[in-house]
XYZ file of C-alpha atoms in Angstrom:
642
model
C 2.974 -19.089 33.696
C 4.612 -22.363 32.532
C 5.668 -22.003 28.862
C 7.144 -25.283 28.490
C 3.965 -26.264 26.342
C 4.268 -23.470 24.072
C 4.863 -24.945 20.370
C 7.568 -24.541 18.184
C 8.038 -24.407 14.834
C 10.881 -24.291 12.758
C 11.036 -22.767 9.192
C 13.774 -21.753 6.688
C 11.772 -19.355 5.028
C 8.242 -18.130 6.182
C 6.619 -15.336 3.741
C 3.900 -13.345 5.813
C 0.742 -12.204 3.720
C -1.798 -13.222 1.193
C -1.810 -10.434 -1.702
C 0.215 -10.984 -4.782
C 3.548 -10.054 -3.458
C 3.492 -12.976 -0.414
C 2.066 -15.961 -2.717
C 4.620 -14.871 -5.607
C 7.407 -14.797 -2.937
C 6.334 -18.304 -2.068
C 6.047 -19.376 -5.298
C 9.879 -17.797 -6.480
C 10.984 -20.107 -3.743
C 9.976 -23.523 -4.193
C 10.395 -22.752 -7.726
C 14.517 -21.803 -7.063
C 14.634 -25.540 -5.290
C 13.118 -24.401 -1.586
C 10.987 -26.583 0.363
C 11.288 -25.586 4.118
C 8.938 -22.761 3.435
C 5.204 -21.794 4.349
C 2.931 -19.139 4.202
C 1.205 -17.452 7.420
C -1.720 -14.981 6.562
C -4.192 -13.048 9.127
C -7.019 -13.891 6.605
C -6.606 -15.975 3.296
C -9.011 -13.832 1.741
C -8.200 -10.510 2.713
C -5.749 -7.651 1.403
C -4.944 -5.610 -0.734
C -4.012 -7.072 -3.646
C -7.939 -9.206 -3.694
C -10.274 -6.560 -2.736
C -9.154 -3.135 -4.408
C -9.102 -1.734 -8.048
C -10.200 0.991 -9.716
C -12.071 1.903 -13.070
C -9.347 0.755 -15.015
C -6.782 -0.359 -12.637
C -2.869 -0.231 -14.139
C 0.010 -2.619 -14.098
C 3.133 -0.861 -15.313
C 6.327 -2.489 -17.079
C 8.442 -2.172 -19.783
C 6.810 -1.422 -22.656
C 7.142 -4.040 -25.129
C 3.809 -2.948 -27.511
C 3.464 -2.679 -31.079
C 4.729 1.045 -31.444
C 7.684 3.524 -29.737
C 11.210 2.949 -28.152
C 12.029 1.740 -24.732
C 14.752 0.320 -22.622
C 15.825 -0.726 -19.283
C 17.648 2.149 -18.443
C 14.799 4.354 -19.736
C 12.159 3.128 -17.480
C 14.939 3.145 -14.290
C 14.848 6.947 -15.357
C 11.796 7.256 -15.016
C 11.133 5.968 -11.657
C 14.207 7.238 -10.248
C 13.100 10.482 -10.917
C 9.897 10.987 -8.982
C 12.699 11.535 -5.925
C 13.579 9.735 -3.190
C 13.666 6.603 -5.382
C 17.296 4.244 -4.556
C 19.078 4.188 -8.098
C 19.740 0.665 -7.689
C 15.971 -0.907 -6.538
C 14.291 1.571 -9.701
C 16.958 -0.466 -12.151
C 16.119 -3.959 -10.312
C 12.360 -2.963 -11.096
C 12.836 -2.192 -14.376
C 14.894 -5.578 -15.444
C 12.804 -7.675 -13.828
C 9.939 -5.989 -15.022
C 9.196 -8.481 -17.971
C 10.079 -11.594 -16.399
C 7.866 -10.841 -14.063
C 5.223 -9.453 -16.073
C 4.987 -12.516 -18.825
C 5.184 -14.885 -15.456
C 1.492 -13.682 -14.848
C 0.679 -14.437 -18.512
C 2.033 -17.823 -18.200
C -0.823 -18.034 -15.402
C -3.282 -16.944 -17.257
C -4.261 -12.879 -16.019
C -5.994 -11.834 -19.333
C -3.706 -8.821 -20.048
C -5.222 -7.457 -23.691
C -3.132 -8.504 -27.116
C -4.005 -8.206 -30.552
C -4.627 -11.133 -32.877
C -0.746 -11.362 -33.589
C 0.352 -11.377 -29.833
C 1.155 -7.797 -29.387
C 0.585 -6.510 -25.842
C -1.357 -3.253 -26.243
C -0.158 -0.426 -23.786
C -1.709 3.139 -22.798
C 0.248 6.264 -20.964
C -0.501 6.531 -17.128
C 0.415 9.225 -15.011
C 4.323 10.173 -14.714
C 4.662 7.787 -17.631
C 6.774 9.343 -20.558
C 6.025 5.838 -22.679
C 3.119 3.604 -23.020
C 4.324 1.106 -20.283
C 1.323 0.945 -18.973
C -1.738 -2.050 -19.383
C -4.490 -3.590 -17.606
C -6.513 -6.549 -17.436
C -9.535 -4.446 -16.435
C -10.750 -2.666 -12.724
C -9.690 -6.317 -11.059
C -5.938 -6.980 -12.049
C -4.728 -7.026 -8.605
C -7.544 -9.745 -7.815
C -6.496 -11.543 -11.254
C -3.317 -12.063 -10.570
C -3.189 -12.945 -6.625
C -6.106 -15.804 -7.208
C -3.642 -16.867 -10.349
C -0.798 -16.994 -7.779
C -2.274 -18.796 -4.976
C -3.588 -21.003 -7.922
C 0.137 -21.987 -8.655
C 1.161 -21.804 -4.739
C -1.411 -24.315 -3.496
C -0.671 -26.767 -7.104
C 2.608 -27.178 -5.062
C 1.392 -27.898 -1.819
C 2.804 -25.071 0.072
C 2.236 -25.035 3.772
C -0.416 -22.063 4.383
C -0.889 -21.067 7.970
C -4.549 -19.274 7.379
C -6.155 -17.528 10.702
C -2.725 -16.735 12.510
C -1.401 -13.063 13.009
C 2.346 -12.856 13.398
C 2.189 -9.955 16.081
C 6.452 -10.188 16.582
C 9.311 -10.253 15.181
C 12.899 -12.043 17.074
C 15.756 -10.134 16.165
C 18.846 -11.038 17.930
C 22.100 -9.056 17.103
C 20.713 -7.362 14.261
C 19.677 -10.857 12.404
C 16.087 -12.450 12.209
C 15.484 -15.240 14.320
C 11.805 -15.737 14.232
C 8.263 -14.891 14.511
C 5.525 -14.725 17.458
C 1.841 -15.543 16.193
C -1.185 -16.162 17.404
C -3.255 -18.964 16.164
C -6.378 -17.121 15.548
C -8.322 -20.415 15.867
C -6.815 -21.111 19.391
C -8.113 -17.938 21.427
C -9.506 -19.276 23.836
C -7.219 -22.005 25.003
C -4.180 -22.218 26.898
C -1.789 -18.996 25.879
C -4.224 -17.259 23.922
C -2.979 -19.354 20.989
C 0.275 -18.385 20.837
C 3.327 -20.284 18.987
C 7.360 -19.480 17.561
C 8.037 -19.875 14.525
C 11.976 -20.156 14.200
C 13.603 -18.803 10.964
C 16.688 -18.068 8.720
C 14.643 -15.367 6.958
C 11.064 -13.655 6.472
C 9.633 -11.825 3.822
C 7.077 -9.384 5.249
C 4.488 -8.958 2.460
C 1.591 -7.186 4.842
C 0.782 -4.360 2.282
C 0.399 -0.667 3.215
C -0.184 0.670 6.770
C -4.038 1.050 5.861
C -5.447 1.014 9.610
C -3.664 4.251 10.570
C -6.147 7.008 8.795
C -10.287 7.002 9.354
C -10.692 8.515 5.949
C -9.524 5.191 3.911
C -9.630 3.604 0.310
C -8.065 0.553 1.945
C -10.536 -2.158 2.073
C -11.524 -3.206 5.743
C -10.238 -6.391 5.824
C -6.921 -4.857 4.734
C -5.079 -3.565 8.410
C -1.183 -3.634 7.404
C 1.658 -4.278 10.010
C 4.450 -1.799 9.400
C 4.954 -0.622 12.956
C 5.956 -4.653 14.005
C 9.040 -4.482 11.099
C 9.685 -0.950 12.666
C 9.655 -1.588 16.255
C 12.003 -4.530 15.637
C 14.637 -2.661 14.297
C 14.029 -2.403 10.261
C 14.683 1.507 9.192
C 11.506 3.319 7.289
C 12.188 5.432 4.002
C 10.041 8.274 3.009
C 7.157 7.361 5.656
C 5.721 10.846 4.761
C 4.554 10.343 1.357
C 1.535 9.320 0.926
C -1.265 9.391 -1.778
C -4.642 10.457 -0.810
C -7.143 10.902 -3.336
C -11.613 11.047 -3.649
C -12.933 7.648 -3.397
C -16.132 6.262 -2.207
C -17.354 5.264 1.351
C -20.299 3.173 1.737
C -18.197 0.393 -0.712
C -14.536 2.172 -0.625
C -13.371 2.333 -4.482
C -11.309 4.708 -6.319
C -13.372 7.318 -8.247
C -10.513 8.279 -10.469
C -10.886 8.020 -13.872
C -13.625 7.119 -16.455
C -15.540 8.095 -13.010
C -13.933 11.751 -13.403
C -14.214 11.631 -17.260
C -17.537 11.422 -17.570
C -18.170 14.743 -15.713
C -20.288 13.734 -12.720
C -21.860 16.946 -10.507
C -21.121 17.675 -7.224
C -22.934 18.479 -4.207
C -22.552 18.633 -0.605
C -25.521 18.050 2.491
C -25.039 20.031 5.291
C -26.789 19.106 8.703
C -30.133 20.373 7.661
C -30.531 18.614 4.112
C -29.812 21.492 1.985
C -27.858 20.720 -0.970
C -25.462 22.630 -2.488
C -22.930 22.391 -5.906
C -20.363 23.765 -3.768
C -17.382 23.774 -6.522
C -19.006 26.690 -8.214
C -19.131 28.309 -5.542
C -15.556 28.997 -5.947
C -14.982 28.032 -9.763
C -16.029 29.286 -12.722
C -18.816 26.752 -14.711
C -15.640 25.899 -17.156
C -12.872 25.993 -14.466
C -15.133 23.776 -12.342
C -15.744 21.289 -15.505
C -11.789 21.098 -16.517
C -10.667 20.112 -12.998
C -13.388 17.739 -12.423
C -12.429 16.003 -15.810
C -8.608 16.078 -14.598
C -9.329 14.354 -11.663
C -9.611 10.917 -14.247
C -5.749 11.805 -15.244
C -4.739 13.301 -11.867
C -6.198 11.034 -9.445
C -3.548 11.506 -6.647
C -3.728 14.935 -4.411
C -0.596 16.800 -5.364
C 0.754 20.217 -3.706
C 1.637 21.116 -7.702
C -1.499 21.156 -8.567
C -3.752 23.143 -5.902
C -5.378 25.552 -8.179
C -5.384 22.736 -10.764
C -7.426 19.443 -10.488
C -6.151 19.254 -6.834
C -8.720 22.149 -6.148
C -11.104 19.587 -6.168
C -9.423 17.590 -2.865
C -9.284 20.947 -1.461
C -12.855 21.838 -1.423
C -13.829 17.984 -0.482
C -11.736 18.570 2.486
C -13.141 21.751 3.330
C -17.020 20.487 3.139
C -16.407 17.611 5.086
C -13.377 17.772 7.294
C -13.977 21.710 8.185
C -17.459 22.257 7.890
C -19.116 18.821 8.600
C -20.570 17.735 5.629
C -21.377 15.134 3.700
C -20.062 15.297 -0.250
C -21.705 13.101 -2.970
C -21.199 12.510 -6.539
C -23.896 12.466 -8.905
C -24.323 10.521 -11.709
C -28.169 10.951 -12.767
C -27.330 14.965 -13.391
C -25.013 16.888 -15.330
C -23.128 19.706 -13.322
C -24.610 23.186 -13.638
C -23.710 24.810 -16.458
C -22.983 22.394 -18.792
C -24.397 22.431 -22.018
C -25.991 19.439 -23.658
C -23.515 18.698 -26.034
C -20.252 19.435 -23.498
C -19.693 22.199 -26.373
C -18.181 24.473 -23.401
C -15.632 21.664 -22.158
C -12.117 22.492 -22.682
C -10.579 21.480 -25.926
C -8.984 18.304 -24.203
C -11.901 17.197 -22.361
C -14.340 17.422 -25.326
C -12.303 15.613 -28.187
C -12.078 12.774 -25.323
C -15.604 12.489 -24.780
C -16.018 13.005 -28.821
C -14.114 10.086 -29.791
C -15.425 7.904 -26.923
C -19.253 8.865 -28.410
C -19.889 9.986 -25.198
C -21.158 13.931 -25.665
C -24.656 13.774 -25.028
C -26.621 12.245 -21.954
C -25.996 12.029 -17.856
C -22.701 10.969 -16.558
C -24.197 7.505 -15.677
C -25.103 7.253 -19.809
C -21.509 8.620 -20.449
C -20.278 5.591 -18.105
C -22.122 3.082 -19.516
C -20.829 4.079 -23.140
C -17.155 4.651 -21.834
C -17.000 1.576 -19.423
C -19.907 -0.428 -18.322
C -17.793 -2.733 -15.780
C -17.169 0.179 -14.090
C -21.174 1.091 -13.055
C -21.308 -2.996 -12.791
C -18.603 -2.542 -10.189
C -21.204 -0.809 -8.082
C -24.120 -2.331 -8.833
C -22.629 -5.367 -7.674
C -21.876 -3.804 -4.290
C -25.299 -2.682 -3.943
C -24.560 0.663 -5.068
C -26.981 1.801 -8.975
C -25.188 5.132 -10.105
C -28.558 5.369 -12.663
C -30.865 5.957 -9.161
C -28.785 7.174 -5.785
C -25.918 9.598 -5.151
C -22.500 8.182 -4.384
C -20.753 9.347 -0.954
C -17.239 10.435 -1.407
C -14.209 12.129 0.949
C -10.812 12.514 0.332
C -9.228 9.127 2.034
C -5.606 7.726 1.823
C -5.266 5.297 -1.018
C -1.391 3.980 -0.817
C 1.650 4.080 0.848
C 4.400 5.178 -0.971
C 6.964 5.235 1.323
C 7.650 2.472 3.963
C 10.469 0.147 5.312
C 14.020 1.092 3.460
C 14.777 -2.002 1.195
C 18.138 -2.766 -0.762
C 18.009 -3.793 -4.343
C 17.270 -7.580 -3.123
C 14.461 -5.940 -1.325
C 16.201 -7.138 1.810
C 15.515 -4.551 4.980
C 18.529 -3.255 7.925
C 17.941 -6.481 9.513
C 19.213 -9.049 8.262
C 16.965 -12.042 6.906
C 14.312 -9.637 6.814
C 13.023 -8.782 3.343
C 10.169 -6.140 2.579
C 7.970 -6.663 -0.642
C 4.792 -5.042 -2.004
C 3.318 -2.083 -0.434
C 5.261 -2.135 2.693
C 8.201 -1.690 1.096
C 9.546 1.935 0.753
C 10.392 1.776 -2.853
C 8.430 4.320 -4.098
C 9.880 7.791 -3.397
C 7.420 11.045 -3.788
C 6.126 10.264 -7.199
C 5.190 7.106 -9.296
C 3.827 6.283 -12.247
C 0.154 4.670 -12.299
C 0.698 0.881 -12.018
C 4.227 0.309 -10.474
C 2.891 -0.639 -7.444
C 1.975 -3.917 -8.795
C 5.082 -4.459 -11.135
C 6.666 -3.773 -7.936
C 4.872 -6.293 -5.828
C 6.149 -8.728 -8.609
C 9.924 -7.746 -8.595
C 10.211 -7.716 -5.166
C 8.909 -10.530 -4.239
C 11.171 -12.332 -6.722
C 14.479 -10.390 -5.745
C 14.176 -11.278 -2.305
C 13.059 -14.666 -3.320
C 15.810 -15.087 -5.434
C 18.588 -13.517 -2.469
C 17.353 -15.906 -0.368
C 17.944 -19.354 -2.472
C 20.809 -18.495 -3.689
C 22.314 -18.002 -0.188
C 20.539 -21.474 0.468
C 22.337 -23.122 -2.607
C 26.033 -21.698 -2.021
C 25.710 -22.949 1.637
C 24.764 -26.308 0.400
C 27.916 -28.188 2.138
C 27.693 -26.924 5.213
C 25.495 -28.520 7.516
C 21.717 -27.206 8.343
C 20.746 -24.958 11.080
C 20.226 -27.068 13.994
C 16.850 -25.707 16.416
C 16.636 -26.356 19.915
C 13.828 -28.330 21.140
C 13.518 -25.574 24.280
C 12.654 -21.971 24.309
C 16.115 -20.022 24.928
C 16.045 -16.623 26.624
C 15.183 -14.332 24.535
C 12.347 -16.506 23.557
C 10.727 -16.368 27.090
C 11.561 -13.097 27.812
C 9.326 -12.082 24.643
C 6.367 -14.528 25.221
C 6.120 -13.428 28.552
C 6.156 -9.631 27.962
C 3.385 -11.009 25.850
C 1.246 -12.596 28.047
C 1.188 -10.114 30.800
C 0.155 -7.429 28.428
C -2.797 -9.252 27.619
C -3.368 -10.129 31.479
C -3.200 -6.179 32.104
C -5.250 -5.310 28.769
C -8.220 -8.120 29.498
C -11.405 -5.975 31.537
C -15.106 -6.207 32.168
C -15.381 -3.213 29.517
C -14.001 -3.119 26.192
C -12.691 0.072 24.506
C -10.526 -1.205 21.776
C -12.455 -0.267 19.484
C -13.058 3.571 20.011
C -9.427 3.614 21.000
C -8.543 2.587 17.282
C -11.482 4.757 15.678
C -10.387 8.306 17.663
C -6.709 7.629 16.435
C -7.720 6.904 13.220
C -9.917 10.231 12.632
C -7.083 12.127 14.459
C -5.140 10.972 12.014
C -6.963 11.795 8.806
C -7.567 15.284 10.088
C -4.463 16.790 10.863
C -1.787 14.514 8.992
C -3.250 13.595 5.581
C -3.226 15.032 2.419
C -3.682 18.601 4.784
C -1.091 18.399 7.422
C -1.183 20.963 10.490
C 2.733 21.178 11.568
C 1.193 22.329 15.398
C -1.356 19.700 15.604
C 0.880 16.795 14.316
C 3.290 17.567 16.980
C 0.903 17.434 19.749
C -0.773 14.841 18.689
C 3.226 13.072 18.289
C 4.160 13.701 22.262
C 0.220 12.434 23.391
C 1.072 8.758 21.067
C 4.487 8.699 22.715
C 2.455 8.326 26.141
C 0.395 6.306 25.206
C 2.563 4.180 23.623
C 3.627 3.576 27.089
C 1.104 3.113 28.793
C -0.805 1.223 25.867
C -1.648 -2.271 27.487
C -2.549 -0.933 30.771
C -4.636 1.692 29.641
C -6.407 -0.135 26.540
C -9.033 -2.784 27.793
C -10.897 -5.656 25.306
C -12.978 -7.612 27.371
C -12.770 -11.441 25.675
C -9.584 -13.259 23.840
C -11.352 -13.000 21.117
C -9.635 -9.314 21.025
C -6.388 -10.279 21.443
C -5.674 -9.490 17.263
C -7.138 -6.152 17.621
C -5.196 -5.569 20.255
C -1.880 -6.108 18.939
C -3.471 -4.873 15.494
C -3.910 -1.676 17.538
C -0.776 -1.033 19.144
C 1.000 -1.711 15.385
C -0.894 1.424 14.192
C 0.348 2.913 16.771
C 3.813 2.598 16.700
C 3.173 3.448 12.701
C 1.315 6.620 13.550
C 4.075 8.065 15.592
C 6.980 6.920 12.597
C 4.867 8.314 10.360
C 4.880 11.509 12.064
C 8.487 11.486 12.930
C 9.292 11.471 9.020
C 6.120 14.085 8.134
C 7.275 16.574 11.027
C 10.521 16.537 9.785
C 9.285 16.374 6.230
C 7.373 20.004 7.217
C 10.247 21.859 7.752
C 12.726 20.643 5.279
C 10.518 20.346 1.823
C 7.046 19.729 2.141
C 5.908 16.749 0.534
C 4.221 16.194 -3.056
C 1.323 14.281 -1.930
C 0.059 16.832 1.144
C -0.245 20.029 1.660
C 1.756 21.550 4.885
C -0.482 24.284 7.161
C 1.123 25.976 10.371
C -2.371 27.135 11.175
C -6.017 27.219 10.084
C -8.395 29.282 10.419
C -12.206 28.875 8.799
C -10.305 26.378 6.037
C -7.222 29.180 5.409
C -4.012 28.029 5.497
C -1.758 30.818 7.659
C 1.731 29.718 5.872
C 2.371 26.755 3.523
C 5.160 24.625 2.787
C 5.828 23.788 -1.092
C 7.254 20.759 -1.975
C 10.648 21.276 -3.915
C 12.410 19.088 -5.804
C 15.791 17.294 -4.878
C 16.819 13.388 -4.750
C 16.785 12.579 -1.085
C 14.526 10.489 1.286
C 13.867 10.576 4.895
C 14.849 7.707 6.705
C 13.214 6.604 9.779
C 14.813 4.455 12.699
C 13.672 3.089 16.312
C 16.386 3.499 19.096
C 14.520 1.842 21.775
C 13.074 4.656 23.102
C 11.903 6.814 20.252
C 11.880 7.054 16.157
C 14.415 9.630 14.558
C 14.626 10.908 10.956
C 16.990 12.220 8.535
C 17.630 13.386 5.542
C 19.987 10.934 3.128
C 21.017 11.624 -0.558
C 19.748 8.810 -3.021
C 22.040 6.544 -4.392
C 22.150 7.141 -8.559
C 21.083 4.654 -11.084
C 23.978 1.658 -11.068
C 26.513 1.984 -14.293
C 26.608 -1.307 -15.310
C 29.054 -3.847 -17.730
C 26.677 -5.084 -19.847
C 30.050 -7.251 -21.411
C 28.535 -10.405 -21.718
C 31.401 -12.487 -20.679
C 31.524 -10.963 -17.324
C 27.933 -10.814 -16.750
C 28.190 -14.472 -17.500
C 31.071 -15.105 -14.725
C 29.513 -13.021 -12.431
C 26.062 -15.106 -13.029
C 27.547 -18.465 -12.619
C 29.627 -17.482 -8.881
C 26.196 -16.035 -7.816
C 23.768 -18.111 -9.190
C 25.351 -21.497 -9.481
C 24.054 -24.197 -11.227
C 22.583 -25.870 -8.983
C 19.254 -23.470 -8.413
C 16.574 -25.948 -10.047
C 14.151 -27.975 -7.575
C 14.218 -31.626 -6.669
């Protein structure tokens, strides 16, 4: 196939997504003096970061409110210790935290303040101080349209409609991206074109096509196993957080949704309803853990007979049993009296001082938070007149590809931000995902130009005009696997689907050590074998494809890491079975405490994990002369734009 037409494009800096962390990458750049950068993005318009919330959905920082004590070092404490967490990115979160909160203020997301300019702040989960605020169930949405608001003002090159599908690594050291112009399918090479680079940030969010049962919303696929495959080491790939969230419109029910005491039931195959909690809890137990579930969104091994009891008998109506689970807000669980008088002590002075005793949940809602029955209304969905469908799904990543304190990968040039990025360890507080996305994106950013501006005497990378050997050998690999994957039938799509549910039953938030291997060695094989046995029967497939294989190679990382996670400590986020039998778990695996992380790598052949001590929180010299020194050699003064 002659290649000699293929195009070429040459880039210092591409940034690959289109959530908050990619646009506020791009934007970091041109604003540290960097023009020779652009954007490419699957789908403007789809993501993470634009299409998710919850009822009251959390950015976490420093806490700079009205009230209480805080510092730098505090909040790297804090998210150092949920384990696995590297010393030095929790302190590079926590620093940049309000630059990079008061950035988005500058832009206008309407975080709350009082009428003197104090930023109000509430406690999340694993939150010891009130670092925690919101600017209502959108803020992701908020602050990636205020982002690409400020991107496009500076005429950033955007390359909408284009999957990058590889990455060109020579000798350890990023040398470009494969895409596929999405627009182009059906013309000569399927649309494909290089991009040649000096770095990439990879900003693709979480892995959210591996599992069936998913939070993620569907235009939201991820592309972890592409970073992995090309060399880039994964940290923690086990830990996950799975948690009940709604599947006809997939949303969070955590929560106000919780709060408000909802009642559950369950529809087996014949229609008959059941409230199957209390058929295992006590009216009160049942009422307790179903108000938890507001404060305790996330499954957690440490709390099975706790709120997490909940997940487990979700899981058992619908995974084990077949059933379909519903939450309903026109009725007040069984057993509970008018005025919540039997609530727990906790529960009721919550619902007391919200003036929320007396009604159904959907009244409760409305008085606690109306956007949040608005939320669904506008997807179709009135809480006041049909049930809501719910299972346990996977919600967020909080492992993913091992990142240095620049948030720059084991490859060099390659940087990590946002949800792909492993910087989360087992445990996080309620929000630092998107202080994260911010911090990131600016560290790497920021590593980038000021490489660019100390190598400002020395002459610019200079790009053949011809496709070297590497290059060929890549796009031709390529093209024949399309050749071999193109049929009269297409099964892509069932392919991706059986995975998927394989997936979410035997390695979510209930993992079956037996099955998970199995099901390992059969993805191995077909890893293999992938584009001759997987058939799509138009170009048009060509994305889901490569989309396809990606999960893939993800799926067997991720098991790598949770296989090896089974026998050494479990993992705080799922619950580890040998066997099951009828919903009973044979043995279990606790999770246990102790700073270390799994670390994933590809050898060519196969993934293999280990275990690796954290490094501690940096002791700095906060001596301002030296800081200054230090600043000036590694900054220099010659950061600003044109």
């Amino acid at each position: 196939m002659d290649l000699t037409d293929i195009v070429i494009l040459t880039y210092d800096t591409i940034v690959v997504g289109s959530g908050c962390a990619a646009f506020n990458a791009a934007d970091w750049l041109y604003d540290l003096g960097q023009r020779d950068i652009a954007i490419v993005t699957e789908s403007i318009s789809s993501g993470t970061s634009r299409n998710t919330g919850s009822d009251k959905q959390t950015y976490y920082k420093l806490s700079i409110g009205a009230e209480g004590n805080d510092s730098v070092r505090e909040m790297a404490e804090t998210l150092y210790s949920g384990g696995g967490v590297d010393g030095g990115v929790a302190l590079a979160e926590a620093a940049c935290s309000v630059q990079s909160f008061m950035k988005l203020v500058n832009l206008g997301v309407q975080f709350p303040r009082d009428e003197f300019g104090q930023f109000a702040g509430y406690k999340t989960d694993h939150d010891p101080r009130q670092r925690a605020t919101s600017a209502g169930p959108l803020t992701s949405k908020y602050m990636t349209e205020a982002l690409e608001e400020s991107v496009r003002r500076k005429n950033i090159k955007i390359f909408d409609r284009t999957l990058a599908i590889k990455l060109i690594v020579e000798s350890g050291e990023i040398k470009g991206l494969l895409c596929i112009d999405i627009n182009r399918l059906d013309q000569k090479h399927y649309g494909l074109f290089l991009i040649r680079v000096n770095s990439v940030i990879w900003c693709t969010g979480g892995p959210s096509g591996c599992y069936y049962d998913s939070v993620y919303p569907g235009s939201q696929r991820g592309m972890s196993g592409c970073v992995l495959e090309a060399g880039a080491k994964g940290a923690n790939l086990q830990e996950w957080q799975y948690g009940l969230a709604s599947v006809k419109f997939r949303w969070n029910v955590s929560g106000t949704y919780q709060q408000v005491l909802p009642r559950y039931i369950s529809i087996d195959e014949n229609g008959v309803e059941r409230e199957f909690l209390l058929e295992e809890l006590s009216v009160e137990d049942m009422l307790e853990r179903i108000f938890l579930k507001g404060y305790q969104w996330p499954f957690d091994v440490t709390r099975l007979e706790g709120s997490s009891k909940i997940d487990m008998l979700v899981y058992k109506e619908t995974i084990l049993l077949g059933r379909r689970v519903y939450m309903d807000f026109r009725n007040n669980p069984s057993g509970l009296k008018s005025d919540c008088s039997n609530l727990f002590e906790e529960g009721y002075s919550y619902l007391e001082q919200s003036g929320a005793l007396s009604g159904t949940p959907v009244d409760r809602l409305e008085k606690m938070n109306p956007l949040a029955v608005n939320l669904y209304l506008d997807h179709g969905i009135d809480l006041h007149k049909e049930l809501l469908e719910i299972r346990v799904c996977a919600q967020h990543h909080n492992g993913g590809i091992l990142v240095d304190s620049n948030w720059q990968t084991s490859v060099k040039g390659l940087y990590t931000a946002g949800e792909v990025a492993g910087t989360f360890g087992k445990t996080r507080p309620g929000g630092s995902a998107l202080n994260s996305t911010q911090v990131g994106s600016m560290r790497a950013a920021e590593h980038i130009a000021y490489k660019r501006n100390r190598k400002k005497d020395q002459s610019e990378t200079v790009w053949s005009h011809e496709l070297n050997g590497y290059e060929i050998d890549v796009i031709q690999e390529v093209l024949h696997n399309v050749v071999n994957a193109l049929s009269d039938e297409s099964g892509i799509k069932a392919f991706r689907q059986n995975r998927q549910k394989k997936m979410s039953a035997v390695a979510a938030q209930i993992r079956n050590k037996k099955e998970m291997e199995s099901y390992l060695q059969k993805l191995y094989l077909e890893k293999e074998a992938y584009f001759q046995s997987v058939s799509i029967r138009t170009v048009y497939e060509i994305p889901m494809l490569y989309r396809t294989y990606d999960m893939v190679v993800t799926q067997i990382a991720l098991l790598d890491a949770m296989i090896l996670s089974a026998k050494e400590f479990g993992s705080r986020g799922s619950h580890y079975i040998t066997d099951q039998i009828d919903g009973e778990s044979s043995e279990t695996i606790s999770s246990v405490t102790g700073n270390q992380r799994i670390v994933t790598a590809w050898n060519g052949h196969r993934f293999t994990s280990a275990l690796e001590a954290v490094e501690g929180i940096p002791q700095t010299n906060g001596w301002f002369e030296n800081v200054w020194a230090e600043y000036r050699e590694r900054v220099t003064e010659e950061v600003s734009g044109e």
